[in-house]
Tab-separated table of N, CA and C in Angstrom:
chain	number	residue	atom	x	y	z
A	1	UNK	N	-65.049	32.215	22.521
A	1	UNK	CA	-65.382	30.868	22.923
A	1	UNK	C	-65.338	30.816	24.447
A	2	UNK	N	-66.229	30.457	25.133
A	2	UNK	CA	-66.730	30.356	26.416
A	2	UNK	C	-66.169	28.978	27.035
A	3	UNK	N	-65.248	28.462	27.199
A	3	UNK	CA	-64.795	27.084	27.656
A	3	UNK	C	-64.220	26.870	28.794
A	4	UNK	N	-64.899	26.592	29.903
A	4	UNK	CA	-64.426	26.148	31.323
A	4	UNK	C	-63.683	24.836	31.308
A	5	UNK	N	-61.811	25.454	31.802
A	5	UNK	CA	-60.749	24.298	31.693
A	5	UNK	C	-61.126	23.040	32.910
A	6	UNK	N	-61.308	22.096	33.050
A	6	UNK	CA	-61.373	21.531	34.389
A	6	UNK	C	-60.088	20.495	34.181
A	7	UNK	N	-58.843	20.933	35.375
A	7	UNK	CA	-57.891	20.435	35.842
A	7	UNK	C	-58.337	19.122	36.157
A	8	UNK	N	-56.911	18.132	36.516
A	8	UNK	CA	-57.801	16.706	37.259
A	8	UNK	C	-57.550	16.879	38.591
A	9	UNK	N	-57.859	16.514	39.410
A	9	UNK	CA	-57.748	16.168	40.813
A	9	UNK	C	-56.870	15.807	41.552
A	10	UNK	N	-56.526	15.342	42.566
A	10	UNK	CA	-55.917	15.283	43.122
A	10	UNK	C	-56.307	13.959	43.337
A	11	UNK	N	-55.165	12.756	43.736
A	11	UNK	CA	-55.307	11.693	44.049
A	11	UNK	C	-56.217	11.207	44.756
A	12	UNK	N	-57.435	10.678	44.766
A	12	UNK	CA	-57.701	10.244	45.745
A	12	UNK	C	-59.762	10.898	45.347
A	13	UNK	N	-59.496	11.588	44.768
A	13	UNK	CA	-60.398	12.107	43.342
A	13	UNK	C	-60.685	11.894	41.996
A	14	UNK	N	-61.296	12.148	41.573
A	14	UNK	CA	-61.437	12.121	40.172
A	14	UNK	C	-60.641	12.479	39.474
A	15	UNK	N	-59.974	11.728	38.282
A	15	UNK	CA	-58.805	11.907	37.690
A	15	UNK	C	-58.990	12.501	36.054
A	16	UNK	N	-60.909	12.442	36.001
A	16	UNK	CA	-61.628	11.971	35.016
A	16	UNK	C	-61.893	13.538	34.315
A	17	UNK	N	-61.861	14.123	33.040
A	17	UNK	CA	-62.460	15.794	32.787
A	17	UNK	C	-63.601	15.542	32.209
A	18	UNK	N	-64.576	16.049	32.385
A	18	UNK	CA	-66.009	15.522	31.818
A	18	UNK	C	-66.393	16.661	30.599
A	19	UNK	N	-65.911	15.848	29.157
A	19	UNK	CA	-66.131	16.962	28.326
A	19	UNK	C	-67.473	17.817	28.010
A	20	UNK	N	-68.414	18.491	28.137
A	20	UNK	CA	-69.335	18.822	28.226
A	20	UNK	C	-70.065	19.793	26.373
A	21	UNK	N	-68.946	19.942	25.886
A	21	UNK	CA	-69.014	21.028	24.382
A	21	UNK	C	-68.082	20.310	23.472
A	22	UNK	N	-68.472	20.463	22.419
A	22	UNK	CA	-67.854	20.079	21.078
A	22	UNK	C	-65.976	20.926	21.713
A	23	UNK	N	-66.233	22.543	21.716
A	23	UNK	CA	-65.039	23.142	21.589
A	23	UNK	C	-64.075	22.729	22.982
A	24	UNK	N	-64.823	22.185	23.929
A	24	UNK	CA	-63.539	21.418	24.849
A	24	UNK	C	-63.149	20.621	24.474
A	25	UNK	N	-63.636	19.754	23.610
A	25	UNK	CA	-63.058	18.190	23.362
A	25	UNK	C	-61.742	18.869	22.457
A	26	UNK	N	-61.913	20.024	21.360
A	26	UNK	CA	-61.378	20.043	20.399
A	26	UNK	C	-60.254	20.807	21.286
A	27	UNK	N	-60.571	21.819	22.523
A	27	UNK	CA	-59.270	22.167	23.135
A	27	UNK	C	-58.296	21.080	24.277
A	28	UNK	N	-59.215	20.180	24.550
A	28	UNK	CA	-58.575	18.853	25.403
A	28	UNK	C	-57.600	18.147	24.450
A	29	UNK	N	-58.207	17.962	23.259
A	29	UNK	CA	-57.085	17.512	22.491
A	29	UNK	C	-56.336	18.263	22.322
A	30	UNK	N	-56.354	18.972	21.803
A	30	UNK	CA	-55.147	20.109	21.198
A	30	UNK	C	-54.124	20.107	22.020
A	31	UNK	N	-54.541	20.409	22.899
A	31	UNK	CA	-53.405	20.134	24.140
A	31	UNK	C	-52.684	19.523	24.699
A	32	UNK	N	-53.538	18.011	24.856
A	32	UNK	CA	-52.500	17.046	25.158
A	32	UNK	C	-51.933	16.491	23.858
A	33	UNK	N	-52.088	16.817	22.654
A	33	UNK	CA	-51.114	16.493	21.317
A	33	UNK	C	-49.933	17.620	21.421
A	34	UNK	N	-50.205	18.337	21.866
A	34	UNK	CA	-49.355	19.534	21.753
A	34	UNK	C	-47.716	19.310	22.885
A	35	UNK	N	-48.739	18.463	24.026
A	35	UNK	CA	-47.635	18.377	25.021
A	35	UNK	C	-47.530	16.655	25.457
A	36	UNK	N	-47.379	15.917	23.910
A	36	UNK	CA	-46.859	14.570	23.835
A	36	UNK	C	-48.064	13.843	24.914
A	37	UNK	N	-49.144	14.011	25.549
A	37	UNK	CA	-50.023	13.099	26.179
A	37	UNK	C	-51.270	12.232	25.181
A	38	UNK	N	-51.388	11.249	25.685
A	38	UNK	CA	-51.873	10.505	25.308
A	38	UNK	C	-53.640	10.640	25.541
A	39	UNK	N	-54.734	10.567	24.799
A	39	UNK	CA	-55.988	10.570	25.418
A	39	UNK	C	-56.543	9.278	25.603
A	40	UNK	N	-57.222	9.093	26.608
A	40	UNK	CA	-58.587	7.750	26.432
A	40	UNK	C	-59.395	8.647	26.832
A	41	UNK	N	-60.365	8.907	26.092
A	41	UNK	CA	-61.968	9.149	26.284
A	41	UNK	C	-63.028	8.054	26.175
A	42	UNK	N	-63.819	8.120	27.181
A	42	UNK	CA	-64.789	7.185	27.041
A	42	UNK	C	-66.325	8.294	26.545
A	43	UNK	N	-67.056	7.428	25.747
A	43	UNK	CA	-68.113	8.412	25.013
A	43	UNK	C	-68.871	7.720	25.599
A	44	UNK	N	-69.831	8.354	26.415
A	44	UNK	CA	-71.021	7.638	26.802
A	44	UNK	C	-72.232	8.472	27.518
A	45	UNK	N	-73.083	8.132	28.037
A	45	UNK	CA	-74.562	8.453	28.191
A	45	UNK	C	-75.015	8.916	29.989
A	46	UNK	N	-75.280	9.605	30.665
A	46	UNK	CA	-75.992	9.396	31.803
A	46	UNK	C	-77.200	8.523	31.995
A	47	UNK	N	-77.542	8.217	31.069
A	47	UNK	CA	-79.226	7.480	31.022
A	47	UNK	C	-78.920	5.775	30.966
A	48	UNK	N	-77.360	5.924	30.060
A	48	UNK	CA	-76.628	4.298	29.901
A	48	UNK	C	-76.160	3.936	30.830
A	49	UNK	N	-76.698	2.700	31.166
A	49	UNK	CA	-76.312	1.147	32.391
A	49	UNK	C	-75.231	0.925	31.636
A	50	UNK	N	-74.945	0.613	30.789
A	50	UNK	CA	-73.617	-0.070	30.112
A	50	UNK	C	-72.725	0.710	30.633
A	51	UNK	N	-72.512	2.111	30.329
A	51	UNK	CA	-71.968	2.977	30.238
A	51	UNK	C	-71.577	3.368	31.239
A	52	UNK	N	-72.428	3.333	32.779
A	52	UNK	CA	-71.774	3.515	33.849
A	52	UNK	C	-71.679	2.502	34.480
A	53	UNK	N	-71.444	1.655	33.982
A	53	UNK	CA	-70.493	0.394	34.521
A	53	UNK	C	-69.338	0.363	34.402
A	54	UNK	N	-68.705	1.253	33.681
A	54	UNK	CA	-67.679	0.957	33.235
A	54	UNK	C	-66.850	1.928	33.897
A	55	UNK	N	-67.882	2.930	34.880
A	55	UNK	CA	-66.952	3.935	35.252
A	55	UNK	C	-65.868	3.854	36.274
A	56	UNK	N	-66.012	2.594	36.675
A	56	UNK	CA	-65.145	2.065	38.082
A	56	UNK	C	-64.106	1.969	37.189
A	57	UNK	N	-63.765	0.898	36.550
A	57	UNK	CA	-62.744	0.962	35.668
A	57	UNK	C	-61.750	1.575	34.780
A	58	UNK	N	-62.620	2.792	34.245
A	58	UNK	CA	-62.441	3.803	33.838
A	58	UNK	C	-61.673	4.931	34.548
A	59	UNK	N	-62.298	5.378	35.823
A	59	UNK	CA	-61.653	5.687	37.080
A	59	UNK	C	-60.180	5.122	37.343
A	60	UNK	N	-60.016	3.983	37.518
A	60	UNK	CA	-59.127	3.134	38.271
A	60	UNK	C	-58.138	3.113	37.205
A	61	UNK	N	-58.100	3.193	36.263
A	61	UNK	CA	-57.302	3.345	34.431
A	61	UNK	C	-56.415	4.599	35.088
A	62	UNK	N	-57.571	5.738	35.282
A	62	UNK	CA	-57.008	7.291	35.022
A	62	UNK	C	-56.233	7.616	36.575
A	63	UNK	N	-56.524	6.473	37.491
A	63	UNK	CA	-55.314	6.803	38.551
A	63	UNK	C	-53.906	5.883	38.751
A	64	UNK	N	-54.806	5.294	37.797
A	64	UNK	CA	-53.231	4.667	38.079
A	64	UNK	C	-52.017	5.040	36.307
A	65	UNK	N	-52.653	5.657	35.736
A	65	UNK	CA	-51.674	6.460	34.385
A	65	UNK	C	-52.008	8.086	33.933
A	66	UNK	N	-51.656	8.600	35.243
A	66	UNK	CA	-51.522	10.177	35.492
A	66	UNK	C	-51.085	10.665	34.525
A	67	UNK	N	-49.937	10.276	33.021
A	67	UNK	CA	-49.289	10.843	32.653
A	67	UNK	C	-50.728	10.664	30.977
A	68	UNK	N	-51.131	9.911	30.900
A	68	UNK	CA	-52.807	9.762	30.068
A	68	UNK	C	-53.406	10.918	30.963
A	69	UNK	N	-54.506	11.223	29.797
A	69	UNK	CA	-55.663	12.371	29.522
A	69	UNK	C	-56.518	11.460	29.360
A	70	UNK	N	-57.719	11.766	30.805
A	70	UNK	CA	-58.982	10.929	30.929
A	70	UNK	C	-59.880	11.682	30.328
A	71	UNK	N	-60.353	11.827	29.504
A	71	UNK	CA	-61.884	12.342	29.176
A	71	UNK	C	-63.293	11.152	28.912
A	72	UNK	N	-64.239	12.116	29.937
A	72	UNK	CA	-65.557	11.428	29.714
A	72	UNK	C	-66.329	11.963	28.842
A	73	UNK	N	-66.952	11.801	27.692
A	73	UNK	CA	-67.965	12.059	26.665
A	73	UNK	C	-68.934	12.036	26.921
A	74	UNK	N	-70.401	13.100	27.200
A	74	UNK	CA	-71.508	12.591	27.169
A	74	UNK	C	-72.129	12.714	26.056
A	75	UNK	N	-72.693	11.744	25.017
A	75	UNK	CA	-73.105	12.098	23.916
A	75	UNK	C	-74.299	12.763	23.243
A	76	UNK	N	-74.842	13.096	24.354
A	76	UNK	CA	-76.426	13.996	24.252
A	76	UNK	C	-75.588	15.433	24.252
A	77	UNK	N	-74.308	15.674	25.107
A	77	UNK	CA	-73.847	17.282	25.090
A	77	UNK	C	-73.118	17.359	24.030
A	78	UNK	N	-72.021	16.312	23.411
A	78	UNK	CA	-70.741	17.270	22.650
A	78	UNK	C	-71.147	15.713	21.032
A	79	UNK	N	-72.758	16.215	21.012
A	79	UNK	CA	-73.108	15.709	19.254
A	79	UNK	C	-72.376	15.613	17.786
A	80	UNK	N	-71.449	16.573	17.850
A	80	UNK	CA	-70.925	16.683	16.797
A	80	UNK	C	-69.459	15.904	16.666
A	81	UNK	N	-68.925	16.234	17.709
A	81	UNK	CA	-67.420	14.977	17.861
A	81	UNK	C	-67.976	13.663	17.747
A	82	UNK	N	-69.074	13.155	18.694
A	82	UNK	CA	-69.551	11.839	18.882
A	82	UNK	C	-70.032	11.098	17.479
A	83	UNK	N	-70.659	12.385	16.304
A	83	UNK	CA	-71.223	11.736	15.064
A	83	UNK	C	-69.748	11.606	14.304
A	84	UNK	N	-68.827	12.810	14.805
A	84	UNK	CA	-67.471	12.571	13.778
A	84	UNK	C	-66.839	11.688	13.846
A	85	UNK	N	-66.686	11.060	15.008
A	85	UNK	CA	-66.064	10.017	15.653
A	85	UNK	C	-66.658	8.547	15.234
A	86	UNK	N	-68.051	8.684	14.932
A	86	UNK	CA	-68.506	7.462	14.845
A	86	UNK	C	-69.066	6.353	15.678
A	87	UNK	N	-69.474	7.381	16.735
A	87	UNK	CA	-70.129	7.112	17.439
A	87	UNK	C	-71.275	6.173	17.731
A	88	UNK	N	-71.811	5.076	17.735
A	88	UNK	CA	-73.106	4.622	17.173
A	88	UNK	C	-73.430	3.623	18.344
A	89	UNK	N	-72.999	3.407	19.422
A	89	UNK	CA	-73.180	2.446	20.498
A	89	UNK	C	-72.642	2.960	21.621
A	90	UNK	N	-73.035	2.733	22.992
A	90	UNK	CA	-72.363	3.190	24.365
A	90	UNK	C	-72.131	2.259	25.080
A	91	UNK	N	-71.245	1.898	25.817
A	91	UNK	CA	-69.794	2.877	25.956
A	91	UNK	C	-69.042	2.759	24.240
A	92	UNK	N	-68.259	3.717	23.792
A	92	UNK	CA	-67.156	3.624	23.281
A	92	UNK	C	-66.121	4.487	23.450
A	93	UNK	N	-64.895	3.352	23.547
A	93	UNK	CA	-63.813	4.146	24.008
A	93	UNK	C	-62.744	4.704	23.207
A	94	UNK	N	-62.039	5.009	22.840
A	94	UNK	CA	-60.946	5.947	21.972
A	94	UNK	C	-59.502	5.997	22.586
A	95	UNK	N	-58.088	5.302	22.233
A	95	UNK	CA	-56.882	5.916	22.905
A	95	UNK	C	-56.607	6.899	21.273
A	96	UNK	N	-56.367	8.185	21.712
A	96	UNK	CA	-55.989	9.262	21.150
A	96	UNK	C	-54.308	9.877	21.034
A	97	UNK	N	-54.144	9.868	20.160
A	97	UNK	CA	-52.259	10.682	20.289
A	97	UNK	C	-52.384	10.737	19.220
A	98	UNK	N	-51.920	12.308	19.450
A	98	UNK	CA	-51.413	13.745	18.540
A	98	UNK	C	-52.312	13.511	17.348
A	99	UNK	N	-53.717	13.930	17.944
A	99	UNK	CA	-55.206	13.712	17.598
A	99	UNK	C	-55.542	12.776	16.221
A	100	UNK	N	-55.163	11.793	16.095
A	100	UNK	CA	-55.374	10.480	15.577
A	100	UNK	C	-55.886	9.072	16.392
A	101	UNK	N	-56.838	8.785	16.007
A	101	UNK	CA	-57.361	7.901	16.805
A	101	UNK	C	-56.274	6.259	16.437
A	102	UNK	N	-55.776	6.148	17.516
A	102	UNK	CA	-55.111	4.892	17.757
A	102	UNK	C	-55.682	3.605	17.639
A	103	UNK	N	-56.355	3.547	18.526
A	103	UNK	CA	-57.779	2.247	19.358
A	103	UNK	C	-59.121	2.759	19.117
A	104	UNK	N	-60.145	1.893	18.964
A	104	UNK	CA	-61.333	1.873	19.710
A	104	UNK	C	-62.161	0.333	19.936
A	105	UNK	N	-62.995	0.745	21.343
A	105	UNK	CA	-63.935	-0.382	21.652
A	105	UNK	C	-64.997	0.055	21.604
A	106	UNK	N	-66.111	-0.873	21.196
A	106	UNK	CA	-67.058	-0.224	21.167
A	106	UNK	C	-67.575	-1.711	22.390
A	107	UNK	N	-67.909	-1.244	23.667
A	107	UNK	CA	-68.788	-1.891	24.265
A	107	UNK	C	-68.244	-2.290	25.702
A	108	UNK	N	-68.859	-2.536	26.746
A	108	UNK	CA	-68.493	-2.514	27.869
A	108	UNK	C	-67.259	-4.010	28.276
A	109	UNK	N	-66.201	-3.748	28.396
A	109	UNK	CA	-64.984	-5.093	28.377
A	109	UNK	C	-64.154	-3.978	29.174
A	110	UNK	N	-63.667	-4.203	30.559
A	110	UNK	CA	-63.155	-3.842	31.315
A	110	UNK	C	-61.751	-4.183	30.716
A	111	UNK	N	-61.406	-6.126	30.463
A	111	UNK	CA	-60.300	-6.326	30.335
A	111	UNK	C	-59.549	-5.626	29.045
A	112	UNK	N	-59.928	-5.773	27.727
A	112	UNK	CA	-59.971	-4.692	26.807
A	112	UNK	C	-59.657	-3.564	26.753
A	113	UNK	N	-60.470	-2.786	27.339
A	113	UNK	CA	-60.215	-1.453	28.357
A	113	UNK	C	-58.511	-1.300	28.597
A	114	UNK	N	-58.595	-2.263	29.551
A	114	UNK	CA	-57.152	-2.163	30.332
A	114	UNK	C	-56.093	-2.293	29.247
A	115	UNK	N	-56.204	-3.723	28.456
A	115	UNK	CA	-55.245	-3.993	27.279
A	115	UNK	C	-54.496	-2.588	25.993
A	116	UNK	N	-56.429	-1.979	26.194
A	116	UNK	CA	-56.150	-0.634	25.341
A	116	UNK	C	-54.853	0.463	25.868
A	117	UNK	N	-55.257	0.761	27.362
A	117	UNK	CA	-54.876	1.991	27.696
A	117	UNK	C	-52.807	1.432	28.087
A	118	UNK	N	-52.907	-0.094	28.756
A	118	UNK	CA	-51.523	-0.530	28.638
A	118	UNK	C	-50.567	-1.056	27.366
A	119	UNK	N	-51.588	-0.646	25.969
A	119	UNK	CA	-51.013	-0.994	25.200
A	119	UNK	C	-49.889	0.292	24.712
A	120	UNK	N	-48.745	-0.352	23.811
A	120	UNK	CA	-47.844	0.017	22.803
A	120	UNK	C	-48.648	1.987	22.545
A	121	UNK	N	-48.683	2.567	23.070
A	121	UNK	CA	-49.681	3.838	22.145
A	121	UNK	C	-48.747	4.505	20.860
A	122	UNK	N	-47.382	3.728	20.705
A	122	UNK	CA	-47.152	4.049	19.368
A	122	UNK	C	-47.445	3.501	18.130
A	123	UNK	N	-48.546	2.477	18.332
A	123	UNK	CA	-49.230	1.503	17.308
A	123	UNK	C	-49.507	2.743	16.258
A	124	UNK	N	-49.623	1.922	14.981
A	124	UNK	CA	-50.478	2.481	14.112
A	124	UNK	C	-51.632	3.264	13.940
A	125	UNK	N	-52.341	4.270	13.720
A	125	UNK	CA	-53.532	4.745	13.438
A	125	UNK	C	-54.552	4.015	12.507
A	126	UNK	N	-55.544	4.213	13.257
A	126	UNK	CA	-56.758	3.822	12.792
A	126	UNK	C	-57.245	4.111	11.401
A	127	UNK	N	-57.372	3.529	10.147
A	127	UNK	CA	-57.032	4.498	8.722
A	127	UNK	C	-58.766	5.447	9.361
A	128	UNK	N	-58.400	6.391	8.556
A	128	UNK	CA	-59.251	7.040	7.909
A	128	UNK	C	-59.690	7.845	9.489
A	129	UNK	N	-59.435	7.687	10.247
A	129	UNK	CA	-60.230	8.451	11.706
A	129	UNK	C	-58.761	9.184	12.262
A	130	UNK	N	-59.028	10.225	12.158
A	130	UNK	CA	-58.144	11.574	11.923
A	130	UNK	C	-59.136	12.622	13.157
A	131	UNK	N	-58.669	13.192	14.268
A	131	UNK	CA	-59.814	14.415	14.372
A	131	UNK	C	-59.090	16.062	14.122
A	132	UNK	N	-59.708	16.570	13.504
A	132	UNK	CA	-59.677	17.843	13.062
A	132	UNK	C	-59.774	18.686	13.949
């Protein structure tokens, strides 16, 4: 398996890993379940206005909660998580721990957004949305 790790940045940078393959998403998770971190991925489009609207926010999420795993989704590259996931509108977002989907939004709400990523992340799981 051919998978280029991309670290996050340094303050003042991008805080954001831009998943690009099915098998990064599945090693991004693995990892931060492995070492108690939390994910928000946002799934979304280069071609989507919605979608990069949201990236200011999105951004501004992942610097100010260093100890969260930012991943960006593009859903034309990593097809097969995005259909597993349930994907069906852009933006949608995901808080992830110990690869069970917690949250999701489906649609551009900054405040939402925020509510998600400052919420409780020991809430309940989402029934039935499990990732493998």
């Amino acid at each position: 398996m051919d998978v280029e790790i991309q670290q996050p940045q340094e303050v003042g940078k991008s805080r954001i890993v831009k998943v690009d393959k099915d098998e990064a998403w599945e090693l991004f998770t693995s990892q931060a379940s492995n070492e108690g971190r939390t994910v928000v991925a946002h799934f979304g489009a280069s071609w989507c206005v919605t979608s990069l609207s949201m990236n200011y926010k999105f951004e501004e999420l992942a610097q100010t909660h260093p100890e969260m795993l930012f991943l960006f989704v593009d859903v034309d590259d990593v097809q097969g998580v995005s259909s597993k996931l349930g994907v069906k509108a852009m933006p949608t977002f995901f808080l992830v721990k110990g690869k069970e989907v917690l949250k999701k939004i489906v649609g551009a709400n900054p405040d939402e957004l925020t509510k998600m990523v400052d919420s409780d992340s020991d809430a309940p799981a989402l029934p039935d949305i499990v990732i493998e």
